[in-house]
Coordinates of C-alpha atoms and ligand atoms in Angstrom, one line a residue:
X1 CA 0.0 0.0 0.0
X2 CA 1.4 3.5 -0.8
X3 CA 2.1 5.8 2.1
X4 CA -1.1 7.7 2.7
X5 CA 0.9 11.0 2.8
X6 CA 2.3 10.4 -0.7
X7 CA -0.5 12.2 -2.5
X8 CA -3.0 14.7 -1.1
X9 CA -6.3 13.2 0.0
X10 CA -9.3 13.8 -2.3
X11 CA -12.8 13.4 -1.1
X12 CA -15.6 12.7 -3.6
X13 CA -19.3 12.6 -2.6
X14 CA -21.9 10.5 -4.3
X15 CA -25.0 8.4 -3.4
X16 CA -24.6 5.7 -0.8
X17 CA -25.8 2.5 -2.6
X18 CA -24.5 -0.5 -0.7
X19 CA -23.4 -0.2 2.9
X20 CA -20.0 -1.2 4.1
X21 CA -16.4 0.2 4.1
X22 CA -13.6 -1.1 1.9
X23 CA -10.2 0.0 0.9
X24 CA -7.7 -0.9 -1.8
X25 CA -6.1 0.1 -5.1
X26 CA -8.3 1.3 -7.9
X27 CA -9.0 -0.5 -11.2
X28 CA -10.4 2.2 -13.5
X29 CA -12.5 0.6 -16.1
X30 CA -13.5 2.3 -19.3
X31 CA -15.8 0.3 -21.6
X32 CA -15.7 2.6 -24.6
X33 CA -13.2 5.2 -25.7
X34 CA -10.6 5.8 -22.9
X35 CA -9.9 9.3 -21.8
X36 CA -6.5 9.4 -23.4
X37 CA -4.1 12.1 -21.9
X38 CA -3.2 14.9 -24.3
X39 CA -0.4 17.3 -23.6
X40 CA 2.5 19.0 -25.4
X41 CA 6.0 17.5 -25.4
X42 CA 9.2 19.5 -25.6
X43 CA 11.4 18.8 -28.6
X44 CA 14.1 17.3 -26.3
X45 CA 11.6 14.8 -24.9
X46 CA 10.5 13.4 -28.3
X47 CA 13.1 10.6 -28.2
X48 CA 11.8 9.6 -24.8
X49 CA 8.2 9.4 -26.2
X50 CA 9.4 7.1 -29.0
X51 CA 11.1 4.9 -26.5
X52 CA 7.9 4.7 -24.4
X53 CA 6.1 3.7 -27.6
X54 CA 8.6 0.9 -28.4
X55 CA 8.4 -0.4 -24.9
X56 CA 4.6 -0.4 -25.0
X57 CA 4.6 -2.3 -28.3
X58 CA 7.0 -4.8 -26.9
X59 CA 5.0 -5.3 -23.7
X60 CA 1.8 -5.7 -25.8
X61 CA 3.6 -8.3 -28.0
X62 CA 4.7 -10.3 -25.0
X63 CA 1.2 -10.1 -23.6
X64 CA -0.4 -11.3 -26.9
X65 CA 2.1 -14.1 -27.3
X66 CA 1.4 -15.4 -23.8
X67 CA -2.3 -15.2 -24.4
X68 CA -1.9 -17.0 -27.7
X69 CA 0.0 -19.8 -26.1
X70 CA -2.4 -20.2 -23.2
X71 CA -5.4 -20.3 -25.6
X72 CA -3.6 -22.8 -27.9
X73 CA -3.0 -25.1 -24.9
X74 CA -6.6 -24.8 -23.6
X75 CA -8.7 -24.6 -26.7
X76 CA -6.4 -25.5 -29.7
X77 CA -4.5 -23.9 -32.5
X78 CA -7.5 -22.6 -34.5
X79 CA -8.9 -20.6 -31.6
X80 CA -5.4 -19.2 -30.9
X81 CA -4.9 -18.0 -34.5
X82 CA -7.1 -14.9 -33.7
X83 CA -4.0 -13.6 -31.9
X84 CA -1.9 -14.0 -35.0
X85 CA -4.1 -11.3 -36.6
X86 CA -3.6 -9.2 -33.5
X87 CA 0.2 -9.6 -33.7
X88 CA 0.1 -8.6 -37.3
X89 CA -1.7 -5.4 -36.5
X90 CA 0.8 -4.7 -33.8
X91 CA 3.6 -5.0 -36.3
X92 CA 1.8 -3.0 -39.0
X93 CA 4.4 -0.6 -40.4
X94 CA 1.7 1.9 -41.5
X95 CA 0.2 2.1 -38.0
X96 CA 3.6 2.6 -36.3
X97 CA 4.9 4.9 -39.1
X98 CA 1.8 7.1 -38.9
X99 CA 2.0 7.4 -35.2
X100 CA 5.7 8.4 -35.2
X101 CA 4.9 10.9 -38.0
X102 CA 2.1 12.4 -36.0
X103 CA 4.5 12.7 -33.0
X104 CA 7.0 14.7 -35.1
X105 CA 4.3 16.9 -36.6
X106 CA 2.2 17.7 -33.5
X107 CA 4.7 17.3 -30.7
X108 CA 1.9 15.9 -28.4
X109 CA 2.4 12.9 -26.1
X110 CA 2.7 9.6 -27.8
X111 CA -0.5 8.0 -26.4
X112 CA -2.4 10.9 -27.9
X113 CA -0.7 10.4 -31.3
X114 CA -1.2 6.7 -31.3
X115 CA -4.9 7.1 -30.3
X116 CA -5.5 9.6 -33.1
X117 CA -4.0 7.2 -35.7
X118 CA -5.7 4.1 -34.4
X119 CA -9.0 5.8 -34.2
X120 CA -8.6 6.9 -37.9
X121 CA -8.0 3.2 -38.8
X122 CA -10.9 2.0 -36.7
X123 CA -13.2 4.5 -38.4
X124 CA -12.0 3.5 -41.8
X125 CA -12.5 -0.2 -41.2
X126 CA -15.9 0.3 -39.5
X127 CA -17.2 2.2 -42.5
X128 CA -15.8 -0.2 -45.2
X129 CA -18.5 -2.0 -47.1
X130 CA -16.6 -5.3 -46.9
X131 CA -17.1 -7.9 -44.1
X132 CA -13.4 -8.8 -44.1
X133 CA -12.3 -5.2 -43.5
X134 CA -15.1 -4.7 -40.9
X135 CA -13.8 -7.7 -39.1
X136 CA -10.3 -6.2 -38.9
X137 CA -11.8 -3.2 -37.0
X138 CA -12.2 -5.5 -34.0
X139 CA -8.5 -6.6 -34.2
X140 CA -7.3 -3.0 -34.4
X141 CA -9.5 -1.9 -31.5
X142 CA -8.4 -4.7 -29.3
X143 CA -4.7 -4.1 -30.0
X144 CA -5.1 -0.4 -29.6
X145 CA -6.6 -0.8 -26.2
X146 CA -3.8 -3.1 -25.1
X147 CA -1.1 -0.7 -26.3
X148 CA -2.9 2.3 -24.6
X149 CA -3.0 0.2 -21.4
X150 CA 0.7 -0.2 -21.5
X151 CA 1.3 3.5 -22.4
X152 CA -1.1 5.2 -20.1
X153 CA -1.2 2.8 -17.3
X154 CA -5.0 2.6 -17.2
X155 CA -7.1 -0.3 -18.1
X156 CA -9.4 -0.3 -21.0
X157 CA -10.1 -4.0 -21.0
X158 CA -12.9 -6.0 -19.7
X159 CA -13.4 -6.6 -16.0
X160 CA -12.2 -10.2 -16.6
X161 CA -8.7 -8.7 -16.5
X162 CA -9.0 -7.7 -12.8
X163 CA -6.6 -10.2 -11.4
X164 CA -6.0 -9.0 -7.9
X165 CA -8.1 -7.3 -5.2
X166 CA -9.3 -3.9 -6.4
X167 CA -11.8 -1.2 -6.0
X168 CA -13.7 -1.1 -9.3
X169 CA -14.1 2.4 -10.6
X170 CA -16.3 2.7 -13.7
X171 CA -18.5 5.1 -15.5
X172 CA -21.3 2.5 -15.4
X173 CA -21.5 -1.3 -15.4
X174 CA -23.8 -3.3 -17.6
X175 CA -24.9 -6.9 -17.0
X176 CA -22.4 -8.1 -19.6
X177 CA -19.5 -6.3 -17.8
X178 CA -20.5 -7.9 -14.6
X179 CA -20.8 -11.3 -16.3
X180 CA -17.2 -11.3 -17.3
X181 CA -16.0 -10.6 -13.8
X182 CA -14.0 -12.6 -11.3
X183 CA -16.2 -11.8 -8.4
X184 CA -13.8 -12.4 -5.6
X185 CA -11.5 -9.6 -6.8
X186 CA -13.8 -6.7 -6.2
X187 CA -13.4 -4.9 -2.9
X188 CA -16.0 -2.2 -3.7
X189 CA -17.7 -0.6 -6.7
X190 CA -17.9 3.1 -7.4
X191 CA -19.5 4.6 -10.5
X192 CA -19.9 7.9 -12.2
X193 CA -23.4 7.1 -13.1
X194 CA -25.8 4.6 -11.7
X195 CA -28.6 4.8 -9.1
X196 CA -29.7 2.6 -6.2
X197 CA -30.9 0.0 -8.6
X198 CA -28.3 0.0 -11.3
X199 CA -26.6 -3.2 -12.2
X200 CA -23.4 -2.2 -10.5
X201 CA -25.3 -1.9 -7.3
X202 CA -27.2 -5.1 -7.8
X203 CA -23.9 -6.8 -8.2
X204 CA -22.3 -5.1 -5.2
X205 CA -25.2 -6.2 -3.0
X206 CA -24.8 -9.8 -4.3
X207 CA -21.1 -9.7 -3.5
X208 CA -21.6 -8.0 -0.1
X209 CA -19.2 -5.3 -1.1
X210 CA -19.8 -1.5 -0.6
X211 CA -20.9 0.6 -3.5
X212 CA -21.2 4.4 -4.1
X213 CA -22.8 5.7 -7.3
X214 CA -23.6 9.0 -8.9
X215 CA -20.0 10.3 -8.3
X216 CA -20.1 11.9 -11.8
X217 CA -16.4 12.2 -12.3
X218 CA -14.8 9.3 -10.3
X219 CA -13.2 7.9 -13.5
X220 CA -11.6 11.2 -14.2
X221 CA -10.4 11.9 -10.6
X222 CA -9.2 8.4 -9.7
X223 CA -6.2 6.9 -11.5
X224 CA -5.4 3.3 -11.9
X225 CA -3.6 2.1 -8.8
X226 CA -4.7 5.0 -6.5
X227 CA -5.5 3.9 -3.0
X228 CA -9.2 4.3 -2.5
X229 CA -11.4 4.1 0.6
X230 CA -15.1 3.6 0.0
X231 CA -17.7 4.5 2.6
X232 CA -20.9 2.9 1.4
X233 CA -22.8 4.2 4.4
X234 CA -22.4 7.9 3.7
X235 CA -21.7 7.7 0.0
X236 CA -18.2 9.1 0.3
X237 CA -15.0 8.0 -1.6
X238 CA -11.6 9.0 -0.3
X239 CA -8.8 8.9 -2.9
X240 CA -5.4 8.5 -1.2
X241 CA -6.9 8.7 2.3
X242 CA -5.0 10.5 4.9
X243 CA -3.7 8.9 8.1
X244 CA -6.6 10.5 10.1
X245 CA -9.2 9.1 7.7
X246 CA -7.6 5.6 7.9
X247 CA -7.6 5.7 11.7
X248 CA -11.3 6.9 11.9
X249 CA -12.4 4.2 9.5
X250 CA -10.4 1.5 11.3
X251 CA -12.6 1.9 14.3
X252 CA -15.8 2.0 12.4
X253 CA -14.8 -1.2 10.6
X254 CA -14.2 -2.9 13.9
X255 CA -17.7 -2.2 15.1
X256 CA -19.2 -3.3 11.9
X257 CA -17.3 -6.5 12.0
X258 CA -18.7 -7.3 15.5
X259 CA -22.3 -6.6 14.3
X260 CA -21.8 -8.7 11.3
X261 CA -20.8 -11.7 13.4
X262 CA -23.9 -11.2 15.6
X263 CA -26.1 -11.2 12.4
X264 CA -24.4 -14.3 11.1
X265 CA -25.0 -16.1 14.3
X266 CA -28.8 -15.6 13.9
X267 CA -28.9 -16.2 10.1
X268 CA -30.7 -19.6 10.5
X269 CA -33.5 -18.5 12.9
X270 CA -37.1 -18.4 11.9
X271 CA -38.8 -15.7 9.8
X272 CA -41.0 -14.3 12.6
X273 CA -41.3 -10.8 14.0
X274 CA -40.8 -10.0 17.7
X275 CA -44.5 -10.6 18.1
X276 CA -44.4 -14.0 16.4
X277 CA -46.0 -12.9 13.1
X278 CA -44.5 -14.8 10.1
X279 CA -42.8 -13.2 7.1
X280 CA -40.8 -14.8 4.4
X281 CA -37.4 -13.8 3.0
X282 CA -36.5 -15.4 -0.3
X283 CA -33.7 -15.0 -2.8
X284 CA -33.3 -13.2 -6.1
X285 CA -31.1 -15.4 -8.3
X286 CA -29.7 -15.7 -11.8
X287 CA -29.6 -19.5 -11.8
X288 CA -28.6 -22.7 -9.8
X289 CA -25.1 -21.2 -9.4
X290 CA -26.6 -18.7 -6.9
X291 CA -28.3 -21.4 -4.7
X292 CA -25.3 -22.1 -2.5
X293 CA -25.4 -18.5 -1.4
X294 CA -29.2 -18.7 -1.0
X295 CA -28.9 -21.7 1.2
X296 CA -26.0 -20.3 3.2
X297 CA -28.1 -17.3 4.0
X298 CA -31.2 -19.4 4.7
X299 CA -33.4 -18.0 2.0
X300 CA -36.9 -19.5 2.0
X301 CA -37.0 -20.3 -1.7
X302 CA -36.5 -18.1 -4.7
X303 CA -38.7 -15.0 -5.1
X304 CA -37.3 -14.0 -8.4
X305 CA -35.4 -16.0 -11.0
X306 CA -34.2 -13.6 -13.7
X307 CA -34.4 -16.0 -16.6
X308 CA -32.8 -13.5 -18.9
X309 CA -29.5 -14.6 -17.3
X310 CA -29.7 -17.7 -19.5
X311 CA -29.9 -15.5 -22.5
X312 CA -27.2 -13.1 -21.4
X313 CA -24.6 -15.9 -20.9
X314 CA -24.1 -15.8 -24.6
X315 CA -25.8 -13.0 -26.5
X316 CA -25.0 -14.4 -30.0
X317 CA -27.4 -17.3 -29.9
X318 CA -30.9 -17.8 -28.6
X319 CA -30.8 -20.6 -26.1
X320 CA -32.9 -23.6 -27.3
X321 CA -35.7 -25.3 -25.3
X322 CA -33.4 -28.0 -23.9
X323 CA -30.8 -25.5 -22.6
X324 CA -33.5 -23.4 -20.9
X325 CA -35.2 -26.5 -19.5
X326 CA -31.9 -27.7 -18.1
X327 CA -31.1 -24.4 -16.4
X328 CA -34.6 -24.2 -15.0
X329 CA -34.7 -27.7 -13.8
X330 CA -31.3 -27.4 -12.1
X331 CA -32.5 -24.4 -10.2
X332 CA -35.8 -26.0 -9.2
X333 CA -34.0 -29.1 -7.9
X334 CA -31.4 -27.1 -6.1
X335 CA -34.2 -25.0 -4.3
X336 CA -36.6 -27.9 -3.6
X337 CA -38.7 -28.3 -1.6
X338 CA -39.0 -24.6 -1.6
X339 CA -40.8 -22.6 -4.3
X340 CA -39.1 -20.8 -7.2
X341 CA -40.8 -17.9 -8.8
X342 CA -39.7 -18.1 -12.4
X343 CA -40.0 -14.7 -14.2
X344 CA -40.4 -15.0 -17.9
X345 CA -37.9 -13.2 -20.2
X346 CA -37.2 -9.6 -19.2
X347 CA -34.9 -8.7 -22.1
X348 CA -34.4 -5.4 -23.7
X349 CA -34.1 -2.0 -22.0
X350 CA -30.8 -2.1 -20.2
X351 CA -30.4 -5.8 -21.0
X352 CA -30.0 -5.8 -24.8
X353 CA -29.6 -9.2 -26.4
X354 CA -27.7 -9.3 -29.7
X355 CA -29.3 -12.4 -31.2
X356 CA -32.8 -11.1 -30.6
X357 CA -32.4 -7.5 -31.3
X358 CA -29.8 -7.3 -34.0
X359 CA -32.3 -6.2 -36.6
X360 CA -34.2 -3.8 -34.3
X361 CA -33.6 -0.1 -34.7
X362 CA -31.8 1.5 -31.7
X363 CA -34.4 2.9 -29.4
X364 CA -34.4 6.4 -28.0
X365 CA -35.9 5.3 -24.7
X366 CA -35.0 1.6 -24.3
X367 CA -36.4 1.4 -20.7
X368 CA -39.8 2.4 -22.2
X369 CA -39.3 0.4 -25.3
X370 CA -39.6 -3.0 -26.8
X371 CA -38.8 -5.1 -23.8
X372 CA -39.9 -8.0 -21.5
X373 CA -43.6 -9.1 -22.0
X374 CA -43.9 -6.7 -24.9
X375 CA -41.2 -8.4 -26.8
X376 CA -42.5 -11.9 -25.8
X377 CA -46.1 -11.2 -27.0
X378 CA -44.7 -10.1 -30.3
X379 CA -42.2 -12.9 -30.6
X380 CA -44.4 -15.9 -29.7
X381 CA -41.8 -18.3 -31.1
X382 CA -39.2 -17.2 -28.5
X383 CA -41.9 -17.0 -25.8
X384 CA -43.3 -20.5 -26.6
X385 CA -39.9 -22.1 -26.3
X386 CA -39.4 -20.5 -22.9
X387 CA -42.8 -21.4 -21.6
X388 CA -42.4 -25.0 -22.7
X389 CA -39.0 -25.1 -20.9
X390 CA -40.4 -23.6 -17.7
X391 CA -43.5 -25.8 -17.7
X392 CA -41.5 -29.0 -18.4
X393 CA -39.1 -28.0 -15.5
X394 CA -42.1 -27.5 -13.2
X395 CA -42.4 -31.3 -13.0
X396 CA -39.1 -31.4 -11.2
X397 CA -39.7 -29.0 -8.3
X398 CA -42.1 -26.3 -7.1
X399 CA -42.4 -23.4 -9.5
X400 CA -44.5 -20.3 -10.0
X401 CA -44.6 -18.3 -13.2
X402 CA -44.4 -14.5 -13.2
X403 CA -44.8 -12.0 -16.1
X404 CA -42.6 -8.9 -16.1
X405 CA -43.5 -5.4 -17.3
X406 CA -47.3 -6.0 -17.4
X407 CA -48.9 -2.6 -18.0
X408 CA -52.5 -3.6 -18.6
X409 CA -55.1 -6.3 -17.9
X410 CA -55.1 -7.2 -21.7
X411 CA -51.4 -8.0 -21.6
X412 CA -51.8 -10.2 -18.5
X413 CA -54.7 -12.0 -20.2
X414 CA -52.8 -12.4 -23.4
X415 CA -49.8 -13.8 -21.6
X416 CA -52.0 -16.2 -19.6
X417 CA -53.9 -17.4 -22.7
X418 CA -50.6 -18.1 -24.5
X419 CA -49.4 -20.0 -21.4
X420 CA -52.6 -22.1 -21.6
X421 CA -52.0 -22.8 -25.2
X422 CA -48.4 -23.9 -24.6
X423 CA -49.6 -26.0 -21.7
X424 CA -52.2 -27.8 -23.8
X425 CA -49.5 -28.5 -26.4
X426 CA -47.5 -30.3 -23.8
X427 CA -50.6 -32.1 -22.5
X428 CA -51.3 -33.3 -26.0
X429 CA -47.7 -34.5 -26.3
X430 CA -48.0 -36.3 -23.0
X431 CA -45.2 -34.3 -21.4
X432 CA -45.6 -33.9 -17.6
X433 CA -45.8 -30.5 -16.0
X434 CA -47.4 -28.9 -12.9
X435 CA -51.0 -28.5 -14.0
X436 CA -51.6 -26.2 -11.0
X437 CA -48.6 -23.9 -11.5
X438 CA -49.5 -20.5 -9.9
X439 CA -49.3 -17.5 -12.2
X440 CA -48.4 -14.1 -11.0
X441 CA -47.6 -10.6 -12.3
X442 CA -45.0 -8.1 -11.5
X443 CA -46.2 -4.7 -10.6
X444 CA -43.5 -2.4 -11.8
X445 CA -45.3 0.0 -14.1
X446 CA -47.4 2.8 -12.7
X447 CA -50.5 1.8 -14.8
X448 CA -50.3 -1.7 -13.3
X449 CA -49.9 -0.3 -9.8
X450 CA -53.1 1.7 -10.3
X451 CA -55.1 -1.4 -11.4
X452 CA -53.3 -3.8 -9.0
X453 CA -56.7 -5.0 -7.6
X454 CA -58.0 -5.9 -11.1
X455 CA -54.7 -7.7 -12.0
X456 CA -54.8 -9.5 -8.7
X457 CA -58.3 -10.8 -9.6
X458 CA -56.8 -12.4 -12.6
X459 CA -53.7 -14.0 -11.2
X460 CA -52.5 -15.9 -8.2
X461 CA -50.0 -13.4 -6.7
X462 CA -48.4 -10.0 -7.2
X463 CA -44.7 -9.1 -6.9
X464 CA -43.7 -5.5 -6.7
X465 CA -40.6 -4.6 -8.8
X466 CA -39.6 -1.4 -7.0
X467 CA -36.5 -0.9 -9.2
X468 CA -38.6 -0.1 -12.3
X469 CA -41.7 1.2 -10.4
X470 CA -39.7 4.0 -8.8
X471 CA -38.0 4.9 -12.0
X472 CA -41.2 5.1 -14.0
X473 CA -43.2 6.8 -11.2
X474 CA -40.6 9.6 -10.8
X475 CA -39.5 9.6 -14.5
X476 CA -35.9 9.1 -13.2
X477 CA -33.8 6.7 -15.3
X478 CA -32.5 4.2 -12.8
X479 CA -29.0 4.2 -14.5
X480 CA -28.5 7.9 -14.9
X481 CA -25.9 9.2 -12.4
X482 CA -26.8 12.9 -13.1
X483 CA -30.2 12.4 -11.5
X484 CA -29.4 9.6 -9.1
X485 CA -30.3 11.9 -6.2
X486 CA -33.8 12.2 -7.6
X487 CA -34.3 8.4 -7.5
X488 CA -36.1 8.8 -4.2
X489 CA -38.0 5.8 -2.8
X490 CA -39.2 8.0 0.1
X491 CA -41.1 10.2 -2.3
X492 CA -44.6 10.3 -0.9
X493 CA -46.1 9.3 -4.2
X494 CA -44.0 6.1 -4.2
X495 CA -45.0 5.4 -0.6
X496 CA -48.7 5.8 -1.3
X497 CA -48.5 3.6 -4.4
X498 CA -46.6 0.9 -2.5
X499 CA -49.2 0.9 0.3
X500 CA -52.1 0.7 -2.2
X501 CA -50.6 -2.2 -4.2
X502 CA -50.2 -4.3 -1.1
X503 CA -53.7 -3.3 0.1
X504 CA -55.1 -4.3 -3.3
X505 CA -53.5 -7.7 -3.2
X506 CA -54.7 -8.3 0.3
X507 CA -58.2 -7.3 -0.5
X508 CA -58.3 -9.9 -3.3
X509 CA -56.7 -12.4 -0.9
X510 CA -53.6 -12.8 -3.0
X511 CA -50.1 -13.0 -1.7
X512 CA -48.0 -9.9 -2.3
X513 CA -44.2 -10.0 -2.4
X514 CA -41.6 -7.3 -3.1
X515 CA -38.7 -8.3 -5.2
X516 CA -37.1 -5.0 -6.2
X517 CA -33.9 -3.9 -4.4
X518 CA -35.9 -1.9 -1.8
X519 CA -36.9 -5.3 -0.2
X520 CA -33.3 -5.8 0.8
X521 CA -32.6 -2.3 2.1
X522 CA -32.4 -2.5 5.9
X523 CA -34.2 0.8 6.2
X524 CA -37.1 -0.2 3.8
X525 CA -37.8 -3.8 4.6
X526 CA -39.6 -3.1 8.0
X527 CA -41.9 -0.6 6.2
X528 CA -42.8 -3.2 3.5
X529 CA -43.6 -5.9 6.1
X530 CA -45.5 -3.3 8.2
X531 CA -47.6 -2.5 5.2
X532 CA -48.6 -6.2 4.9
X533 CA -46.2 -7.6 2.3
X534 CA -46.1 -11.4 2.8
X535 CA -42.6 -11.9 1.5
X536 CA -39.5 -10.0 0.5
X537 CA -37.1 -11.3 -2.1
X538 CA -33.5 -10.0 -2.3
X539 CA -30.0 -10.8 -3.1
X540 CA -29.1 -13.7 -0.8
X541 CA -26.3 -11.8 1.0
X542 CA -28.9 -9.2 2.3
X543 CA -31.1 -11.8 3.9
X544 CA -29.5 -12.2 7.4
X545 CA -29.4 -8.5 8.2
X546 CA -33.0 -8.0 7.2
X547 CA -34.0 -11.1 9.2
X548 CA -32.1 -9.7 12.2
X549 CA -34.0 -6.4 12.0
X550 CA -37.4 -7.9 11.5
X551 CA -37.0 -10.4 14.3
X552 CA -36.5 -7.4 16.5
X553 CA -39.6 -5.6 15.3
X554 CA -42.8 -5.6 17.3
X555 CA -46.2 -5.2 15.7
X556 CA -47.0 -2.0 17.6
X557 CA -43.6 -0.5 16.6
X558 CA -44.2 -1.4 12.9
X559 CA -47.7 0.1 13.1
X560 CA -46.3 3.2 14.7
X561 CA -43.6 3.4 11.9
X562 CA -46.3 3.3 9.2
X563 CA -48.2 6.1 11.0
X564 CA -45.2 8.3 11.3
X565 CA -44.0 7.7 7.7
X566 CA -47.3 8.5 6.2
X567 CA -47.6 11.7 8.3
X568 CA -44.0 12.8 7.4
X569 CA -43.6 16.0 5.6
X570 CA -40.6 15.3 3.4
X571 CA -38.6 12.4 1.9
X572 CA -35.7 13.4 4.1
X573 CA -37.7 13.1 7.2
X574 CA -39.1 9.8 6.1
X575 CA -35.6 8.5 5.3
X576 CA -34.4 9.4 8.8
X577 CA -37.4 7.7 10.4
X578 CA -36.7 4.5 8.4
X579 CA -33.0 4.5 9.1
X580 CA -33.5 5.2 12.8
X581 CA -35.9 2.3 13.0
X582 CA -33.4 -0.1 11.4
X583 CA -30.4 1.2 13.2
X584 CA -32.1 0.9 16.6
X585 CA -32.4 -2.8 15.9
X586 CA -28.9 -3.2 14.5
X587 CA -27.1 -3.3 17.8
Ligands
LIG1 C1 -37.6 -4.5 -10.5 O1 -37.8 -3.8 -11.5 O2 -37.8 -4.1 -9.4 C2 -37.1 -5.9 -10.7 C3 -37.0 -6.7 -9.7 O3 -36.7 -6.3 -11.9 P1 -35.4 -5.9 -12.7 O4 -34.5 -5.3 -11.7 O5 -34.8 -7.2 -13.2 O6 -35.8 -5.0 -13.7
LIG2 MG1 -38.0 -4.7 -13.5

């Protein structure tokens, strides 16, 4: 670790997204064009710049050769030959010559010159009307990123290249970034953009690491290798923390560690409040691979299986029925005898899928676009394959089906009718499935929230998707860091709607669960249970803390909390009420 006093401490404030404190060196991740430094160079230093370039080319060559060898050993010569093309680009005399010429003409730093030339090549190949030349663009881009990495010392590669313990600093993270990631290497996640429900945060919660979002310029202010301390409680990031800061956080960390071990000790106790009223905490999962964590944290079944994860594993091909069936069955068997709520495909929006959307025009508002049930009802072939897979798997465990992004009764009825059609096909083929599989709907669009009672009449259960519901109610894009502070679950309109949805479900005698991130927020979970939610579904790692809080919550205190929250005059006051309630029980 560098001496804290080496560089001045810099404090950046953002939005606290996942609690916890962590410290370590930064891995600054740029998905797209890196912010390449650009500065003038004195004539006497030009030789030095050339030397840096030669060294970077050499380091890149060594890196590519090593990669080539390891791929050849693991996958064979033909897979490894892709790196031959990369090595050729690296040795391309035109690319090298043009870069050196630009250096002489502009007298700017070498990475800037190289980036200018490489960008010109990339543009040329991207615009060529020839598939072979288009294909070369990828080679040049990859090689350019590697050279820039060696020149500028920052990483422009995928998160898969994080090979030691690091604080991940990114503009934003997408599901595919997080899929490529060696989870154990992340100490904390901080992002320029993002909100409480962005994928970076969902991932951080799953990994039980702190996260701060909405920092706006973290990727500009933090350099690769900077020592970073992340305070996920107050939403503060300390770059090169001072000795004082380190001392202060050392004590806080000790207290938190003690609390964590008390929470762990109670992780396996029953889901009952202090007054003996039952509740149920279940897990949000992406597949059977998440079940060990669900079991370890004593989840009571799965409240949300995001089946799009099967599709996102490889976005070039649509998974066939057997593949989907196998994933689903594995999960149901791993969760048995508990129930699994299988949500049908929620693709599109922030989860684009190449093989399904390649011909679709880019959407100006993908979150409000062609996604989830809208996509499925128009692509019945894809929907049919998935429903067959889910129904077939239902014979091997206990499943419920749930439709995402329902915005009207008609959509729910269409989806149910199609499910019946697929079920009758299976029946005719003599394939077994659960004939009584319950069918539910997510309530995550304001129109669905308003007609929750009607929807409840036509299905077996409701599950509130607060991630989307809050973004649509407040018109605040859940991934946009500029407005992360406006993503305000304590907004009175949100609170009224949450209360009314739960009431509507209860009136129709249907179970209501909450599976958005709010369910796993220590401050929010007691309110949701107090309002009458039957179950809360969350990332497995969040379960023990929520259980600890709820087991210490008496009915009269919960009722009192509801009364005070709905009499509160501002989101800030509500937030304080909710936090105080949780903190009083986290001792
Ligand atoms: C939600 O919107 O709250 C939800 C659980 O779904 P997702 O986060 O997958 O959109
Ligand atoms: Mg959603």
